Amino acid sequence: MGLDDEGSKLKKSFFSSIDKKLTLLFVIVALVAPTLAIYYFYIISVSVLPESLSSEQSVLLETTAAVVIVLIAVDAGVIGFFVSRSISKPIKELYKATKDVEKGNFDVRTDIITNDEIGELSRAFNRTTAALSRMDEARREIDDAKTEFLSITSHELRNPMTPMKAQLQMLENEYFGKLTKKQKDSLTIIIRNADRLDKIIVDFLEISRIENARLKFVFRATNLKETIHETVEFMKGFAKEKNIKLVVKAEDLPTIEADPDRISQVLRNLVNNAIKFSPKGSEIEIDAEAKKDRILFSVKDCGCGLTPENQINIFEPFYQVEKAASREYGGTGLGLAICRGIVESQKGKIWVESKLGEGSTFYFTVPLQPVRKIEPIKILFSQKNALERKIKEEFETMLGPLGVGEFNELKSKNALWKGDLFEYIDSLTEQYILTDRQGNDFKNRIRCIFDVGKKVIDKEDDTLRDSHGREVIERD
Amino acid sequence: MQKRQIFQEITKTLYIKNIFTNNKNYNIYAKRWDVMKKILVVDDEPDVRETVKIILEQRGYEVITAVDGDDCLNKLHEENPDLILLDIMMPGTPIGDIVEQIEDTKIAFMSVVRISEARKKGLCKQDNVVDFIQKPFDVIDLVRRVELILNE
């Protein structure tokens, strides 16, 4: 039985187990004591007055005794119940409070005013949650400071880019006189790197937006086929250089409410990557199909493929498959991380399936219904690693040595989110690998890992707020 | 998507030709119009001011500069320019107050923040706010926009 189920049982049942035990104790004591007393009284009275008792009298006496015993027992039961309630009620309250803390609500306080050990315990508990709450506050402040820092520095970095790029452009276009070939070559390198720097800054800004749940989505009825074709048409210019063919396979797509620009942004990124890593004259397949509650997009290339380790890490910022190669290919190292942020902001998933030397296929999903309530997603210095470590530990404890392999398989599919894990656990229980009880236990542990420190920013609200609910000024 | 690209390509080549190679002719044209349009560039960063000044002067405009909002208002009364290029992130008086005090002159904002931010601050409500130039700007784009505004 899961923790949560126990909790609900505690809440619902009028008699908790402590109540039952204590009441039973009182009843037993209250039954045994008068029974013994009356029994001795009876024996004594019988031995002292052997003949004076008629059979009628003795019956009366016995009935009276029985009634007295029952009355006392009932009395004792009632008293026992109230006494035990006074003990079990604060315990219940404490239990509820600990459940709240488990869910990440550190502001919970108990108000038990008793002068016994339980009162002491409750005061100690309050002090602990106060300490936890302070720590949580500090953590959030650091988190906000990080995002704020990212946003501010990106803007400050962008400011000097303005005159720099303008002056470079003027030089390049021979605004100040003719340039020699060598000067031009040198200028080309400077401009290329200035552009690259600017792109990194822009990417950082995008990340700071994703991390703050400030990413803008403009939802409207979208013809996906059109979106895909437009994007591919746009990318064809880049593919021409390497003589790569872009093939669109998407057919029969529903019109859904989504942000076509964002979908296009992710697609462009994936296709751009595919072009970069594909050999000359090869083909890239862009496909999309409607699944029951989502649209599955895929971009398939015939590139060099990825090792399992690369498949896992490729969506991390600045992760480069081959350090040396990446410089040649250019790019900021943030493209896929931003894709992940955009897709996951819409509760979609993005992953890659690949075999070394046989090319790779990138997938991402878009829900049929747009997600308007955008949650912040950690990309830089994400808690993902800590989260994954915890999940891995749970896998090991629940499934033994087998768990690690299973964990890695799920990880490579980027299926480590709560829903995926629950589905996976359900499949385990269906195959009788785990009992229902174990399955529930497993789920509860996973739920605990995910629920800690969760915060949601409501995007319906027009003003922007940080995690403390204060209004923030948007630096876009 | 393609159309826009082609359009950009065409305008770009056109302007490179006109602005950079034949700029002397353009200066002559500008003088022949006999309306040396005056532009006030307001930015707290000297390099930006200087760069914009060079670009626009080459194009035949008279350019004056101001370092912040208050300076902008002073220059506005003294010089009476045709267009103000205004950075929206500057120290000193809040930019909203400055914009409110500029009633007749056309304003184009220049900023590293996006236009959505300016809208959020309520800066784009006035009729005389005519354009928003995203920094870092493209030289050709800047000239084209300024020209469009002033030829209207």
Tab-separated table of N, CA and C in Angstrom, chain A residues 155 158-163 165-167 169-170 173-176 198 202 206 209 216 230 233-234 264 268 462 464 473-476, chain B residues 1-2 5 16 19-20 23 45 47-48 50-51 54-56 58-59 89 112-114 116-117 120-121 134-140:
chain	number	residue	atom	x	y	z
A	155	HIS	N	22.231	41.347	-21.874
A	155	HIS	CA	21.920	42.669	-22.404
A	155	HIS	C	23.155	43.564	-22.418
A	158	ARG	N	25.264	42.726	-25.153
A	158	ARG	CA	24.708	43.077	-26.459
A	158	ARG	C	24.889	44.546	-26.787
A	159	ASN	N	24.944	45.361	-25.752
A	159	ASN	CA	25.093	46.805	-25.988
A	159	ASN	C	26.331	47.146	-26.818
A	160	PRO	N	27.508	46.695	-26.392
A	160	PRO	CA	28.695	47.049	-27.190
A	160	PRO	C	28.691	46.430	-28.586
A	161	MET	N	27.869	45.401	-28.785
A	161	MET	CA	27.811	44.802	-30.118
A	161	MET	C	27.267	45.790	-31.152
A	162	THR	N	26.450	46.738	-30.672
A	162	THR	CA	25.775	47.636	-31.610
A	162	THR	C	26.755	48.479	-32.430
A	163	PRO	N	27.573	49.311	-31.753
A	163	PRO	CA	28.504	50.105	-32.567
A	163	PRO	C	29.541	49.233	-33.268
A	165	LYS	N	29.288	46.140	-34.519
A	165	LYS	CA	28.809	45.523	-35.756
A	165	LYS	C	28.595	46.569	-36.850
A	166	ALA	N	28.077	47.729	-36.430
A	166	ALA	CA	27.809	48.772	-37.420
A	166	ALA	C	29.100	49.257	-38.063
A	167	GLN	N	30.098	49.499	-37.213
A	167	GLN	CA	31.370	49.988	-37.747
A	167	GLN	C	32.018	48.948	-38.649
A	169	GLN	N	30.545	46.660	-40.342
A	169	GLN	CA	29.787	46.588	-41.591
A	169	GLN	C	30.179	47.722	-42.527
A	170	MET	N	30.383	48.897	-41.931
A	170	MET	CA	30.774	50.048	-42.736
A	170	MET	C	32.146	49.831	-43.355
A	173	ASN	N	31.946	47.284	-46.191
A	173	ASN	CA	31.347	47.799	-47.409
A	173	ASN	C	32.125	48.978	-48.000
A	174	GLU	N	33.351	49.120	-47.536
A	174	GLU	CA	34.295	50.117	-48.075
A	174	GLU	C	33.748	51.542	-47.966
A	175	TYR	N	33.086	51.735	-46.876
A	175	TYR	CA	32.519	53.034	-46.553
A	175	TYR	C	33.613	54.059	-46.334
A	176	PHE	N	34.733	53.584	-45.776
A	176	PHE	CA	35.834	54.506	-45.466
A	176	PHE	C	36.980	54.349	-46.456
A	198	ASP	N	27.485	37.412	-31.110
A	198	ASP	CA	26.135	37.954	-30.983
A	198	ASP	C	25.113	36.828	-30.900
A	202	VAL	N	22.416	36.062	-27.995
A	202	VAL	CA	20.983	35.914	-28.263
A	202	VAL	C	20.476	34.585	-27.704
A	206	GLU	N	17.626	33.762	-24.871
A	206	GLU	CA	16.542	32.810	-25.082
A	206	GLU	C	16.478	31.826	-23.904
A	209	ARG	N	15.057	33.300	-20.908
A	209	ARG	CA	13.594	33.373	-21.022
A	209	ARG	C	12.954	32.027	-20.705
A	216	LYS	N	7.713	33.347	-25.021
A	216	LYS	CA	6.418	33.743	-25.563
A	216	LYS	C	5.927	32.741	-26.588
A	230	GLU	N	7.116	25.480	-45.382
A	230	GLU	CA	7.767	26.797	-45.351
A	230	GLU	C	9.167	26.705	-44.761
A	233	GLU	N	11.482	24.907	-47.106
A	233	GLU	CA	11.766	25.789	-48.238
A	233	GLU	C	12.875	26.773	-47.845
A	234	PHE	N	12.744	27.297	-46.619
A	234	PHE	CA	13.727	28.243	-46.100
A	234	PHE	C	15.096	27.583	-45.949
A	264	SER	N	8.574	25.957	-36.061
A	264	SER	CA	9.505	26.199	-37.147
A	264	SER	C	10.928	26.397	-36.601
A	268	ARG	N	13.892	24.134	-37.743
A	268	ARG	CA	15.044	24.750	-38.404
A	268	ARG	C	16.343	24.311	-37.753
A	462	ASP	N	-1.124	38.566	-16.489
A	462	ASP	CA	-0.418	39.421	-17.417
A	462	ASP	C	0.905	39.936	-16.857
A	464	LEU	N	4.300	39.864	-14.763
A	464	LEU	CA	5.262	38.794	-14.552
A	464	LEU	C	5.678	38.774	-13.098
A	473	ILE	N	10.382	43.028	-13.728
A	473	ILE	CA	10.439	43.834	-14.942
A	473	ILE	C	11.036	42.949	-16.020
A	474	GLU	N	10.342	42.882	-17.105
A	474	GLU	CA	10.855	41.990	-18.147
A	474	GLU	C	11.979	42.662	-18.906
A	475	ARG	N	13.081	41.942	-18.982
A	475	ARG	CA	14.138	42.349	-19.898
A	475	ARG	C	14.048	41.363	-21.027
A	476	ASP	N	13.665	41.842	-22.140
A	476	ASP	CA	13.371	40.888	-23.208
A	476	ASP	C	14.598	40.665	-24.088
B	1	MET	N	8.362	33.138	-47.069
B	1	MET	CA	9.705	33.158	-46.507
B	1	MET	C	10.718	33.514	-47.589
B	2	GLN	N	10.565	32.840	-48.762
B	2	GLN	CA	11.512	33.067	-49.835
B	2	GLN	C	11.379	34.479	-50.396
B	5	GLN	N	13.093	36.960	-48.384
B	5	GLN	CA	14.544	36.860	-48.554
B	5	GLN	C	15.000	37.573	-49.824
B	16	ILE	N	23.596	48.993	-50.982
B	16	ILE	CA	25.060	48.980	-50.971
B	16	ILE	C	25.540	49.841	-52.129
B	19	ILE	N	24.365	53.671	-51.366
B	19	ILE	CA	24.906	54.345	-50.198
B	19	ILE	C	26.420	54.361	-50.244
B	20	PHE	N	26.979	53.189	-50.560
B	20	PHE	CA	28.416	53.099	-50.340
B	20	PHE	C	29.257	53.491	-51.550
B	23	ASN	N	27.860	57.359	-52.845
B	23	ASN	CA	27.334	58.188	-51.767
B	23	ASN	C	27.493	59.686	-52.043
B	45	GLU	N	25.449	55.900	-24.919
B	45	GLU	CA	26.754	55.364	-25.292
B	45	GLU	C	27.369	56.179	-26.426
B	47	ASP	N	29.824	55.686	-28.368
B	47	ASP	CA	30.172	54.970	-29.597
B	47	ASP	C	28.968	54.788	-30.507
B	48	VAL	N	27.839	54.504	-29.888
B	48	VAL	CA	26.623	54.339	-30.680
B	48	VAL	C	26.263	55.668	-31.332
B	50	GLU	N	28.170	58.157	-32.040
B	50	GLU	CA	29.156	58.503	-33.067
B	50	GLU	C	28.890	57.705	-34.351
B	51	THR	N	28.645	56.391	-34.166
B	51	THR	CA	28.435	55.514	-35.322
B	51	THR	C	27.210	55.937	-36.111
B	54	ILE	N	27.886	59.140	-38.010
B	54	ILE	CA	28.683	58.958	-39.235
B	54	ILE	C	27.796	58.411	-40.359
B	55	ILE	N	27.028	57.382	-40.018
B	55	ILE	CA	26.193	56.733	-41.037
B	55	ILE	C	25.227	57.735	-41.659
B	56	LEU	N	24.550	58.477	-40.812
B	56	LEU	CA	23.495	59.358	-41.324
B	56	LEU	C	24.050	60.610	-41.994
B	58	GLN	N	26.805	60.753	-43.653
B	58	GLN	CA	27.255	60.313	-44.964
B	58	GLN	C	26.097	60.297	-45.955
B	59	ARG	N	24.947	60.070	-45.392
B	59	ARG	CA	23.751	59.947	-46.213
B	59	ARG	C	23.144	61.331	-46.535
B	89	MET	N	16.675	52.699	-23.168
B	89	MET	CA	17.252	52.331	-21.874
B	89	MET	C	18.397	53.282	-21.559
B	112	VAL	N	18.218	47.501	-27.427
B	112	VAL	CA	18.589	46.088	-27.447
B	112	VAL	C	17.410	45.220	-27.022
B	113	VAL	N	16.490	45.786	-26.252
B	113	VAL	CA	15.327	44.996	-25.856
B	113	VAL	C	14.356	44.945	-27.033
B	114	ARG	N	13.440	44.029	-26.940
B	114	ARG	CA	12.541	43.847	-28.073
B	114	ARG	C	11.376	44.822	-28.007
B	116	SER	N	8.343	44.229	-27.882
B	116	SER	CA	7.293	43.844	-26.929
B	116	SER	C	7.514	44.526	-25.580
B	117	GLU	N	8.782	44.685	-25.244
B	117	GLU	CA	9.117	45.332	-23.975
B	117	GLU	C	8.696	46.792	-23.978
B	120	LYS	N	5.076	47.035	-23.632
B	120	LYS	CA	4.665	46.762	-22.270
B	120	LYS	C	4.823	48.002	-21.401
B	121	LYS	N	5.868	48.771	-21.676
B	121	LYS	CA	6.099	49.990	-20.904
B	121	LYS	C	5.159	51.109	-21.341
B	134	GLN	N	15.811	47.663	-33.889
B	134	GLN	CA	16.420	46.687	-32.983
B	134	GLN	C	17.950	46.802	-33.043
B	135	LYS	N	18.546	46.933	-31.869
B	135	LYS	CA	20.015	46.924	-31.794
B	135	LYS	C	20.462	45.486	-31.600
B	136	PRO	N	21.558	45.022	-32.055
B	136	PRO	CA	22.485	45.714	-32.948
B	136	PRO	C	21.863	45.838	-34.339
B	137	PHE	N	21.888	47.045	-34.878
B	137	PHE	CA	21.176	47.267	-36.132
B	137	PHE	C	22.072	47.013	-37.337
B	138	ASP	N	21.399	46.794	-38.437
B	138	ASP	CA	22.079	46.655	-39.706
B	138	ASP	C	22.197	48.062	-40.293
B	139	VAL	N	23.374	48.434	-40.762
B	139	VAL	CA	23.595	49.799	-41.246
B	139	VAL	C	22.616	50.141	-42.369
B	140	ILE	N	22.507	49.201	-43.300
B	140	ILE	CA	21.641	49.446	-44.457
B	140	ILE	C	20.178	49.579	-44.024
